[in-house]
Amino acid sequence: MQSIFYLNRIRFINVLLLLAILAYGCSNDDDPSPDVVTPEEPKPTATILKDKARFGIGAAITATQLNESAFASTLSGHFNQITAEYEMKMAKIWSSENSFNWTNGDALVDFAKQKGMKVHGHALVWYNSMPEWFKNANYDTLTYEAKVKDYITTTVKHYKDKGNVVSWDVANEIFSEDGTMRVEGVINGKFNDPIAFYGRCFQYVRDVDPNVKLFYNDYNVVLNSAKRAGIIKLVKRFQKDGYPIDGIGDQFHYTVTTSKEVMKTGLNDMASTGLLVHISELDLRVNVQKADDYLFTNSEKAIQSQAYQSIVEMYEALPDKQKFAITLWGVTDKYTWLTGWWHPKEYPLLFDSNFNKKPAYDGFLKGLK
Ligand code: XIL
């Protein structure tokens, strides 16, 4: 009897509490906070990539493309991060020994800032983007490294001051497919221990900006286990010798037929380092045979959509704290680098030439958790 009375009292108190909570909720109609969804609280039902994703959704662009209003609005409407397709590379910025050309890099970093977007810096040290004057200067090793340090320090400081450059590819493509150092005739040959040189480059960035994320970036990382082993060895060496590194990027310039199983194994292997993982230059070629009469039919579009979905799903399966971003190497098929580098009939991105969403966009969206 007493216990029934006791239970009723508890129920009564609970009802009172509930009423109090409801009343409080109603009296706070002018407080918008419960309805505001920040990027940290994504909506699983959102239909826009950047709203749904719990990690960065990036695109590679050029400053000129921003002058086209459909381009600018598609970019800021669907993406929350930008990579410069080439305007923040050494060959573009470092015009002569003592002059730096920031014009185009600044235009895109400033655009990003205005739109509340982040920027991933690409790329500080890349054999394929050393200015001609620097390659021809014939510096001895010590002077060469002092110059590279000067370039890194000046550039990272310049962009740190903008406030929205959150990460850098410090080194790009230093390995061959067999996991040994690439023989490129520009950088590696100057050093007895090139890995230590790269380690010091990572440190030069860290010395300027303690918070910026430092990435090693390469292609075929998930496809080629020998190359991946070389990269993982670099990470271990950096960690043993105290050089900073926060993440690894795989460019992901693949095709719709590239094996998903192989990709998945590779991604998991990259994540086994415990570092951030960046899909840094994603595009998926459809005209795999480079056929001059290729037609991008509905069924081809569906295959591409499925391929995008699978890649996003395998990325989503990584530990949350290691998911940095997926960056597309372009916004629209209109400007993809692949029409020059691969075949004129190529349609690798999420938006068509008229800035319409392709089925690839929906596949990407479906792949997000
Ligand atoms: C490419 C750009 O897309 C081209 O426009 C440019 O002419 C050459 O570089 N790996 C990279 C990128 O890390 O910087 C490359 O970008 C594509 C391959």
Tab-separated table of C-alpha atoms and ligand atoms in Angstrom:
chain	number	residue	atom	x	y	z
A	1	MET	CA	0.000	0.000	0.000
A	2	GLN	CA	2.713	2.355	1.052
A	3	SER	CA	4.742	1.418	-2.034
A	4	ILE	CA	1.749	2.171	-4.321
A	5	PHE	CA	1.478	5.582	-2.693
A	6	TYR	CA	5.215	6.066	-3.182
A	7	LEU	CA	4.997	5.072	-6.894
A	8	ASN	CA	2.107	7.455	-7.481
A	9	ARG	CA	4.106	10.245	-5.889
A	10	ILE	CA	7.019	9.566	-8.246
A	11	ARG	CA	4.669	9.564	-11.242
A	12	PHE	CA	3.160	12.838	-10.049
A	13	ILE	CA	6.610	14.426	-9.719
A	14	ASN	CA	7.543	13.156	-13.193
A	15	VAL	CA	4.415	14.698	-14.721
A	16	LEU	CA	5.175	17.994	-12.961
A	17	LEU	CA	8.732	17.886	-14.306
A	18	LEU	CA	7.494	17.175	-17.846
A	19	LEU	CA	5.025	20.086	-17.645
A	20	ALA	CA	7.791	22.372	-16.406
A	21	ILE	CA	10.065	21.349	-19.299
A	22	LEU	CA	7.277	21.891	-21.847
A	23	ALA	CA	6.411	25.273	-20.364
A	24	TYR	CA	10.068	26.310	-20.469
A	25	GLY	CA	10.303	25.233	-24.105
A	26	CYS	CA	7.240	27.301	-25.089
A	27	SER	CA	8.338	30.391	-23.213
A	28	ASN	CA	11.664	30.331	-25.107
A	29	ASP	CA	10.314	30.669	-28.629
A	30	ASP	CA	12.664	33.557	-29.262
A	31	ASP	CA	15.732	31.358	-28.554
A	32	PRO	CA	16.624	29.816	-31.941
A	33	SER	CA	19.447	27.586	-30.708
A	34	PRO	CA	17.589	24.216	-30.610
A	35	ASP	CA	16.708	24.557	-34.311
A	36	VAL	CA	20.068	25.775	-35.545
A	37	VAL	CA	22.035	22.998	-37.217
A	38	THR	CA	25.763	23.717	-37.244
A	39	PRO	CA	28.167	21.855	-39.575
A	40	GLU	CA	29.097	19.705	-36.544
A	41	GLU	CA	25.495	18.476	-36.332
A	42	PRO	CA	24.777	17.236	-39.853
A	43	LYS	CA	21.302	16.294	-40.959
A	44	PRO	CA	21.227	12.698	-42.221
A	45	THR	CA	18.373	13.684	-44.528
A	46	ALA	CA	20.151	16.732	-45.986
A	47	THR	CA	20.312	16.820	-49.777
A	48	ILE	CA	23.377	19.047	-50.096
A	49	LEU	CA	26.795	17.379	-49.753
A	50	LYS	CA	28.357	19.919	-47.393
A	51	ASP	CA	25.286	19.879	-45.117
A	52	LYS	CA	25.171	16.124	-44.809
A	53	ALA	CA	28.875	15.312	-44.465
A	54	ARG	CA	30.666	15.155	-41.128
A	55	PHE	CA	33.985	15.887	-42.838
A	56	GLY	CA	35.233	18.391	-45.421
A	57	ILE	CA	33.789	18.383	-48.933
A	58	GLY	CA	36.375	20.022	-51.133
A	59	ALA	CA	36.834	21.023	-54.762
A	60	ALA	CA	39.873	22.056	-56.775
A	61	ILE	CA	39.392	25.351	-58.570
A	62	THR	CA	41.185	28.206	-60.284
A	63	ALA	CA	40.703	31.899	-59.504
A	64	THR	CA	39.377	32.614	-63.029
A	65	GLN	CA	36.558	30.103	-62.622
A	66	LEU	CA	35.198	32.217	-59.750
A	67	ASN	CA	34.280	34.956	-62.223
A	68	GLU	CA	31.542	32.740	-63.644
A	69	SER	CA	28.556	33.203	-61.373
A	70	ALA	CA	27.103	29.702	-61.954
A	71	PHE	CA	30.492	28.281	-61.036
A	72	ALA	CA	30.861	30.386	-57.892
A	73	SER	CA	27.367	29.590	-56.643
A	74	THR	CA	27.694	25.854	-57.340
A	75	LEU	CA	31.001	25.820	-55.497
A	76	SER	CA	29.840	27.679	-52.401
A	77	GLY	CA	26.431	25.983	-52.474
A	78	HIS	CA	27.708	22.399	-52.263
A	79	PHE	CA	31.303	22.431	-51.000
A	80	ASN	CA	32.898	23.771	-47.822
A	81	GLN	CA	36.560	23.503	-48.716
A	82	ILE	CA	38.768	24.571	-51.633
A	83	THR	CA	42.080	23.360	-53.063
A	84	ALA	CA	43.890	25.481	-55.650
A	85	GLU	CA	44.205	23.317	-58.766
A	86	TYR	CA	47.616	24.927	-59.432
A	87	GLU	CA	47.708	28.509	-58.208
A	88	MET	CA	49.293	27.697	-54.833
A	89	LYS	CA	52.050	25.513	-56.264
A	90	MET	CA	55.675	26.605	-56.002
A	91	ALA	CA	56.120	27.242	-59.748
A	92	LYS	CA	53.154	29.641	-59.744
A	93	ILE	CA	53.977	31.518	-56.538
A	94	TRP	CA	57.783	31.756	-56.520
A	95	SER	CA	58.361	33.881	-59.597
A	96	SER	CA	62.007	34.728	-58.857
A	97	GLU	CA	64.450	34.468	-55.982
A	98	ASN	CA	62.906	37.319	-54.030
A	99	SER	CA	59.444	37.673	-55.493
A	100	PHE	CA	56.263	35.884	-54.694
A	101	ASN	CA	53.088	36.115	-56.721
A	102	TRP	CA	50.097	35.727	-54.445
A	103	THR	CA	47.457	37.232	-56.749
A	104	ASN	CA	45.494	34.156	-57.828
A	105	GLY	CA	46.040	32.154	-54.652
A	106	ASP	CA	44.783	35.107	-52.635
A	107	ALA	CA	41.732	35.506	-54.866
A	108	LEU	CA	40.587	31.999	-54.117
A	109	VAL	CA	41.517	32.033	-50.428
A	110	ASP	CA	39.667	35.352	-50.013
A	111	PHE	CA	36.625	33.993	-51.869
A	112	ALA	CA	36.648	30.973	-49.550
A	113	LYS	CA	36.892	33.202	-46.497
A	114	GLN	CA	33.989	35.334	-47.632
A	115	LYS	CA	31.867	32.201	-48.036
A	116	GLY	CA	32.958	30.593	-44.747
A	117	MET	CA	34.949	27.891	-46.550
A	118	LYS	CA	38.297	26.354	-45.605
A	119	VAL	CA	41.318	25.978	-47.884
A	120	HIS	CA	43.643	22.992	-48.217
A	121	GLY	CA	47.074	24.228	-49.376
A	122	HIS	CA	48.513	22.327	-52.349
A	123	ALA	CA	51.442	21.746	-52.612
A	124	LEU	CA	54.650	23.051	-51.022
A	125	VAL	CA	57.348	20.673	-52.305
A	126	TRP	CA	56.685	18.824	-55.564
A	127	TYR	CA	59.390	17.886	-58.058
A	128	ASN	CA	56.930	18.643	-60.879
A	129	SER	CA	56.283	22.219	-59.809
A	130	MET	CA	59.693	23.706	-59.113
A	131	PRO	CA	60.198	27.075	-60.877
A	132	GLU	CA	62.608	26.929	-63.825
A	133	TRP	CA	64.847	29.634	-62.341
A	134	PHE	CA	65.222	27.540	-59.173
A	135	LYS	CA	65.920	24.299	-61.034
A	136	ASN	CA	68.568	26.056	-63.129
A	137	ALA	CA	70.246	27.891	-60.252
A	138	ASN	CA	72.653	25.041	-59.415
A	139	TYR	CA	72.743	25.736	-55.706
A	140	ASP	CA	74.809	23.497	-53.466
A	141	THR	CA	72.752	21.303	-51.155
A	142	LEU	CA	72.853	23.598	-48.118
A	143	THR	CA	71.865	26.697	-50.080
A	144	TYR	CA	69.166	24.705	-51.911
A	145	GLU	CA	67.572	23.640	-48.635
A	146	ALA	CA	67.887	27.152	-47.158
A	147	LYS	CA	66.001	28.493	-50.193
A	148	VAL	CA	63.284	25.848	-49.918
A	149	LYS	CA	62.961	26.684	-46.232
A	150	ASP	CA	62.629	30.358	-47.092
A	151	TYR	CA	59.914	29.559	-49.656
A	152	ILE	CA	57.995	27.367	-47.207
A	153	THR	CA	58.266	29.841	-44.347
A	154	THR	CA	57.173	32.829	-46.432
A	155	THR	CA	54.294	30.990	-48.103
A	156	VAL	CA	52.911	29.293	-45.006
A	157	LYS	CA	53.129	32.545	-43.032
A	158	HIS	CA	51.358	34.462	-45.816
A	159	TYR	CA	48.457	32.017	-45.864
A	160	LYS	CA	48.356	31.512	-42.103
A	161	ASP	CA	47.523	35.203	-41.810
A	162	LYS	CA	44.403	34.663	-43.930
A	163	GLY	CA	42.988	32.463	-41.170
A	164	ASN	CA	41.204	29.817	-43.267
A	165	VAL	CA	44.070	27.761	-44.712
A	166	VAL	CA	43.790	24.754	-42.444
A	167	SER	CA	46.151	22.241	-44.039
A	168	TRP	CA	48.992	21.770	-46.526
A	169	ASP	CA	50.266	19.036	-48.768
A	170	VAL	CA	53.849	19.527	-47.654
A	171	ALA	CA	55.289	16.934	-50.031
A	172	ASN	CA	53.697	15.507	-53.164
A	173	GLU	CA	54.545	12.349	-55.158
A	174	ILE	CA	57.995	11.476	-53.834
A	175	PHE	CA	57.640	7.698	-54.289
A	176	SER	CA	57.762	5.403	-57.307
A	177	GLU	CA	55.259	2.606	-57.769
A	178	ASP	CA	57.663	0.083	-56.197
A	179	GLY	CA	57.898	2.106	-52.988
A	180	THR	CA	61.431	3.401	-53.561
A	181	MET	CA	62.085	7.114	-53.942
A	182	ARG	CA	61.102	8.488	-57.322
A	183	VAL	CA	64.073	9.340	-59.511
A	184	GLU	CA	63.062	12.833	-60.620
A	185	GLY	CA	66.349	14.669	-61.162
A	186	VAL	CA	65.130	17.732	-59.263
A	187	ILE	CA	65.127	17.179	-55.489
A	188	ASN	CA	65.996	13.718	-54.217
A	189	GLY	CA	69.385	13.467	-55.902
A	190	LYS	CA	70.628	16.469	-53.959
A	191	PHE	CA	70.385	14.715	-50.614
A	192	ASN	CA	72.110	11.668	-49.111
A	193	ASP	CA	69.005	11.134	-47.007
A	194	PRO	CA	66.064	12.688	-48.893
A	195	ILE	CA	63.487	11.421	-46.373
A	196	ALA	CA	65.216	13.473	-43.661
A	197	PHE	CA	65.091	16.506	-45.993
A	198	TYR	CA	61.334	16.031	-46.376
A	199	GLY	CA	61.025	15.601	-42.605
A	200	ARG	CA	62.726	18.961	-42.111
A	201	CYS	CA	60.314	20.515	-44.649
A	202	PHE	CA	57.377	19.291	-42.554
A	203	GLN	CA	59.098	20.832	-39.527
A	204	TYR	CA	59.570	24.180	-41.329
A	205	VAL	CA	55.806	24.350	-41.841
A	206	ARG	CA	55.097	23.401	-38.239
A	207	ASP	CA	57.514	26.068	-36.986
A	208	VAL	CA	55.409	28.750	-38.680
A	209	ASP	CA	51.968	27.343	-37.921
A	210	PRO	CA	51.480	25.044	-34.933
A	211	ASN	CA	47.881	24.217	-35.887
A	212	VAL	CA	47.898	23.671	-39.627
A	213	LYS	CA	47.510	19.992	-40.625
A	214	LEU	CA	50.485	18.535	-42.483
A	215	PHE	CA	49.879	15.996	-45.251
A	216	TYR	CA	51.909	13.702	-47.441
A	217	ASN	CA	50.086	13.371	-50.791
A	218	ASP	CA	50.514	10.868	-53.630
A	219	TYR	CA	48.589	8.887	-56.263
A	220	ASN	CA	47.798	5.158	-56.405
A	221	VAL	CA	48.240	4.923	-52.634
A	222	VAL	CA	45.270	2.615	-52.159
A	223	LEU	CA	45.913	0.695	-55.382
A	224	ASN	CA	49.542	-0.138	-54.979
A	225	SER	CA	50.633	-1.885	-51.798
A	226	ALA	CA	54.362	-1.486	-52.539
A	227	LYS	CA	54.030	2.274	-52.890
A	228	ARG	CA	51.840	2.404	-49.792
A	229	ALA	CA	54.463	0.475	-47.840
A	230	GLY	CA	57.031	3.128	-48.804
A	231	ILE	CA	54.698	5.861	-47.548
A	232	ILE	CA	53.945	4.054	-44.301
A	233	LYS	CA	57.677	3.611	-43.786
A	234	LEU	CA	58.097	7.387	-44.205
A	235	VAL	CA	55.403	7.975	-41.570
A	236	LYS	CA	57.128	5.596	-39.111
A	237	ARG	CA	60.497	7.201	-39.760
A	238	PHE	CA	59.042	10.701	-39.202
A	239	GLN	CA	57.460	9.545	-35.960
A	240	LYS	CA	60.684	7.885	-34.768
A	241	ASP	CA	62.803	10.936	-35.614
A	242	GLY	CA	60.294	13.484	-34.311
A	243	TYR	CA	59.231	15.101	-37.585
A	244	PRO	CA	55.580	16.214	-37.569
A	245	ILE	CA	52.944	14.691	-39.888
A	246	ASP	CA	49.159	14.682	-39.483
A	247	GLY	CA	47.779	12.947	-42.527
A	248	ILE	CA	48.135	11.067	-45.801
A	249	GLY	CA	46.317	11.927	-49.008
A	250	ASP	CA	45.568	9.638	-51.914
A	251	GLN	CA	44.672	11.623	-54.999
A	252	PHE	CA	42.072	9.083	-56.244
A	253	HIS	CA	42.303	9.814	-59.956
A	254	TYR	CA	40.704	6.466	-60.728
A	255	THR	CA	38.146	5.006	-63.118
A	256	VAL	CA	34.643	3.648	-62.591
A	257	THR	CA	36.082	0.143	-63.035
A	258	THR	CA	38.901	0.430	-60.471
A	259	SER	CA	38.490	-2.428	-57.986
A	260	LYS	CA	36.530	-1.343	-54.912
A	261	GLU	CA	37.931	-4.216	-52.868
A	262	VAL	CA	41.492	-3.119	-53.565
A	263	MET	CA	40.578	0.484	-52.730
A	264	LYS	CA	39.005	-0.575	-49.465
A	265	THR	CA	42.011	-2.605	-48.333
A	266	GLY	CA	44.265	0.301	-49.246
A	267	LEU	CA	42.171	2.884	-47.400
A	268	ASN	CA	42.090	0.766	-44.263
A	269	ASP	CA	45.826	0.318	-44.520
A	270	MET	CA	46.306	4.097	-44.779
A	271	ALA	CA	44.111	4.493	-41.702
A	272	SER	CA	46.193	1.909	-39.790
A	273	THR	CA	48.777	4.685	-39.356
A	274	GLY	CA	46.281	6.473	-37.096
A	275	LEU	CA	46.724	9.624	-39.214
A	276	LEU	CA	44.084	11.686	-40.976
A	277	VAL	CA	43.102	10.290	-44.374
A	278	HIS	CA	42.339	12.654	-47.273
A	279	ILE	CA	40.828	11.605	-50.589
A	280	SER	CA	42.504	14.619	-52.077
A	281	GLU	CA	41.875	14.851	-55.847
A	282	LEU	CA	38.929	12.589	-56.587
A	283	ASP	CA	37.643	12.136	-60.120
A	284	LEU	CA	36.359	8.970	-61.782
A	285	ARG	CA	37.005	8.482	-65.475
A	286	VAL	CA	34.189	6.907	-67.472
A	287	ASN	CA	35.762	6.695	-70.941
A	288	VAL	CA	38.158	4.052	-69.738
A	289	GLN	CA	39.063	2.861	-73.269
A	290	LYS	CA	39.618	6.435	-74.536
A	291	ALA	CA	37.081	5.778	-77.306
A	292	ASP	CA	36.586	8.660	-79.736
A	293	ASP	CA	32.936	7.663	-80.194
A	294	TYR	CA	32.284	7.331	-76.450
A	295	LEU	CA	28.747	8.220	-75.323
A	296	PHE	CA	28.012	9.111	-71.735
A	297	THR	CA	24.683	7.264	-71.668
A	298	ASN	CA	22.274	6.891	-68.759
A	299	SER	CA	23.668	3.483	-67.942
A	300	GLU	CA	27.221	4.890	-67.918
A	301	LYS	CA	25.976	7.646	-65.607
A	302	ALA	CA	24.457	5.052	-63.286
A	303	ILE	CA	27.719	3.082	-63.162
A	304	GLN	CA	29.595	6.243	-62.238
A	305	SER	CA	27.037	7.094	-59.589
A	306	GLN	CA	27.449	3.651	-58.025
A	307	ALA	CA	31.243	3.987	-58.067
A	308	TYR	CA	31.051	7.331	-56.240
A	309	GLN	CA	28.682	5.853	-53.691
A	310	SER	CA	31.000	2.902	-52.970
A	311	ILE	CA	34.015	5.162	-52.470
A	312	VAL	CA	32.151	7.449	-50.090
A	313	GLU	CA	30.833	4.433	-48.175
A	314	MET	CA	34.304	2.962	-47.711
A	315	TYR	CA	35.592	6.351	-46.574
A	316	GLU	CA	32.687	6.662	-44.125
A	317	ALA	CA	33.660	3.280	-42.654
A	318	LEU	CA	36.988	4.722	-41.429
A	319	PRO	CA	37.222	5.920	-37.810
A	320	ASP	CA	35.415	9.284	-37.558
A	321	LYS	CA	38.378	11.155	-36.159
A	322	GLN	CA	40.560	10.191	-39.137
A	323	LYS	CA	38.171	11.489	-41.793
A	324	PHE	CA	39.640	14.787	-42.949
A	325	ALA	CA	37.913	15.463	-46.281
A	326	ILE	CA	36.987	14.199	-49.706
A	327	THR	CA	38.125	16.699	-52.320
A	328	LEU	CA	36.904	16.510	-55.928
A	329	TRP	CA	39.439	17.522	-58.573
A	330	GLY	CA	37.073	20.085	-60.021
A	331	VAL	CA	33.436	21.148	-59.738
A	332	THR	CA	32.128	20.606	-63.249
A	333	ASP	CA	32.940	18.383	-66.238
A	334	LYS	CA	33.225	21.638	-68.199
A	335	TYR	CA	36.659	22.324	-66.707
A	336	THR	CA	38.087	18.908	-65.838
A	337	TRP	CA	41.823	18.549	-66.456
A	338	LEU	CA	41.048	15.057	-67.836
A	339	THR	CA	39.741	16.336	-71.190
A	340	GLY	CA	43.337	17.375	-71.845
A	341	TRP	CA	45.287	14.772	-69.959
A	342	TRP	CA	43.075	11.737	-70.721
A	343	HIS	CA	40.521	12.112	-73.520
A	344	PRO	CA	38.325	14.982	-74.810
A	345	LYS	CA	35.243	12.843	-74.135
A	346	GLU	CA	35.547	12.580	-70.372
A	347	TYR	CA	32.955	13.290	-67.673
A	348	PRO	CA	34.510	12.517	-64.293
A	349	LEU	CA	32.919	14.946	-61.791
A	350	LEU	CA	29.666	15.582	-59.908
A	351	PHE	CA	28.238	18.433	-62.028
A	352	ASP	CA	27.765	18.466	-65.805
A	353	SER	CA	28.899	21.288	-68.103
A	354	ASN	CA	25.712	23.231	-67.359
A	355	PHE	CA	26.203	22.961	-63.604
A	356	ASN	CA	23.413	20.420	-63.220
A	357	LYS	CA	23.863	17.707	-60.593
A	358	LYS	CA	24.757	14.401	-62.221
A	359	PRO	CA	23.673	10.976	-60.926
A	360	ALA	CA	27.255	10.915	-59.575
A	361	TYR	CA	26.209	13.641	-57.120
A	362	ASP	CA	23.313	11.532	-55.835
A	363	GLY	CA	25.599	8.523	-55.511
A	364	PHE	CA	28.038	10.569	-53.442
A	365	LEU	CA	25.198	11.880	-51.299
A	366	LYS	CA	23.777	8.380	-50.735
A	367	GLY	CA	27.196	7.175	-49.643
A	368	LEU	CA	27.306	9.712	-46.794
A	369	LYS	CA	26.133	8.465	-43.401
B	1	XIL	C1	47.242	19.122	-62.280
B	1	XIL	C2	46.213	20.164	-62.667
B	1	XIL	O1	44.930	19.616	-62.634
B	1	XIL	C3	46.519	20.665	-64.037
B	1	XIL	O2	45.612	21.688	-64.400
B	1	XIL	C4	47.946	21.169	-64.041
B	1	XIL	O3	48.292	21.619	-65.292
B	1	XIL	C5	48.903	20.070	-63.655
B	1	XIL	O4	48.550	19.609	-62.382
B	1	XIL	N1	48.484	15.361	-59.153
B	1	XIL	C6	48.490	16.535	-58.429
B	1	XIL	C7	47.862	17.723	-58.994
B	1	XIL	O5	48.937	16.543	-57.264
B	1	XIL	O6	48.502	18.914	-58.580
B	1	XIL	C8	47.775	17.652	-60.495
B	1	XIL	O7	47.043	18.770	-60.951
B	1	XIL	C9	47.147	16.366	-60.927
B	1	XIL	C10	47.972	15.200	-60.477
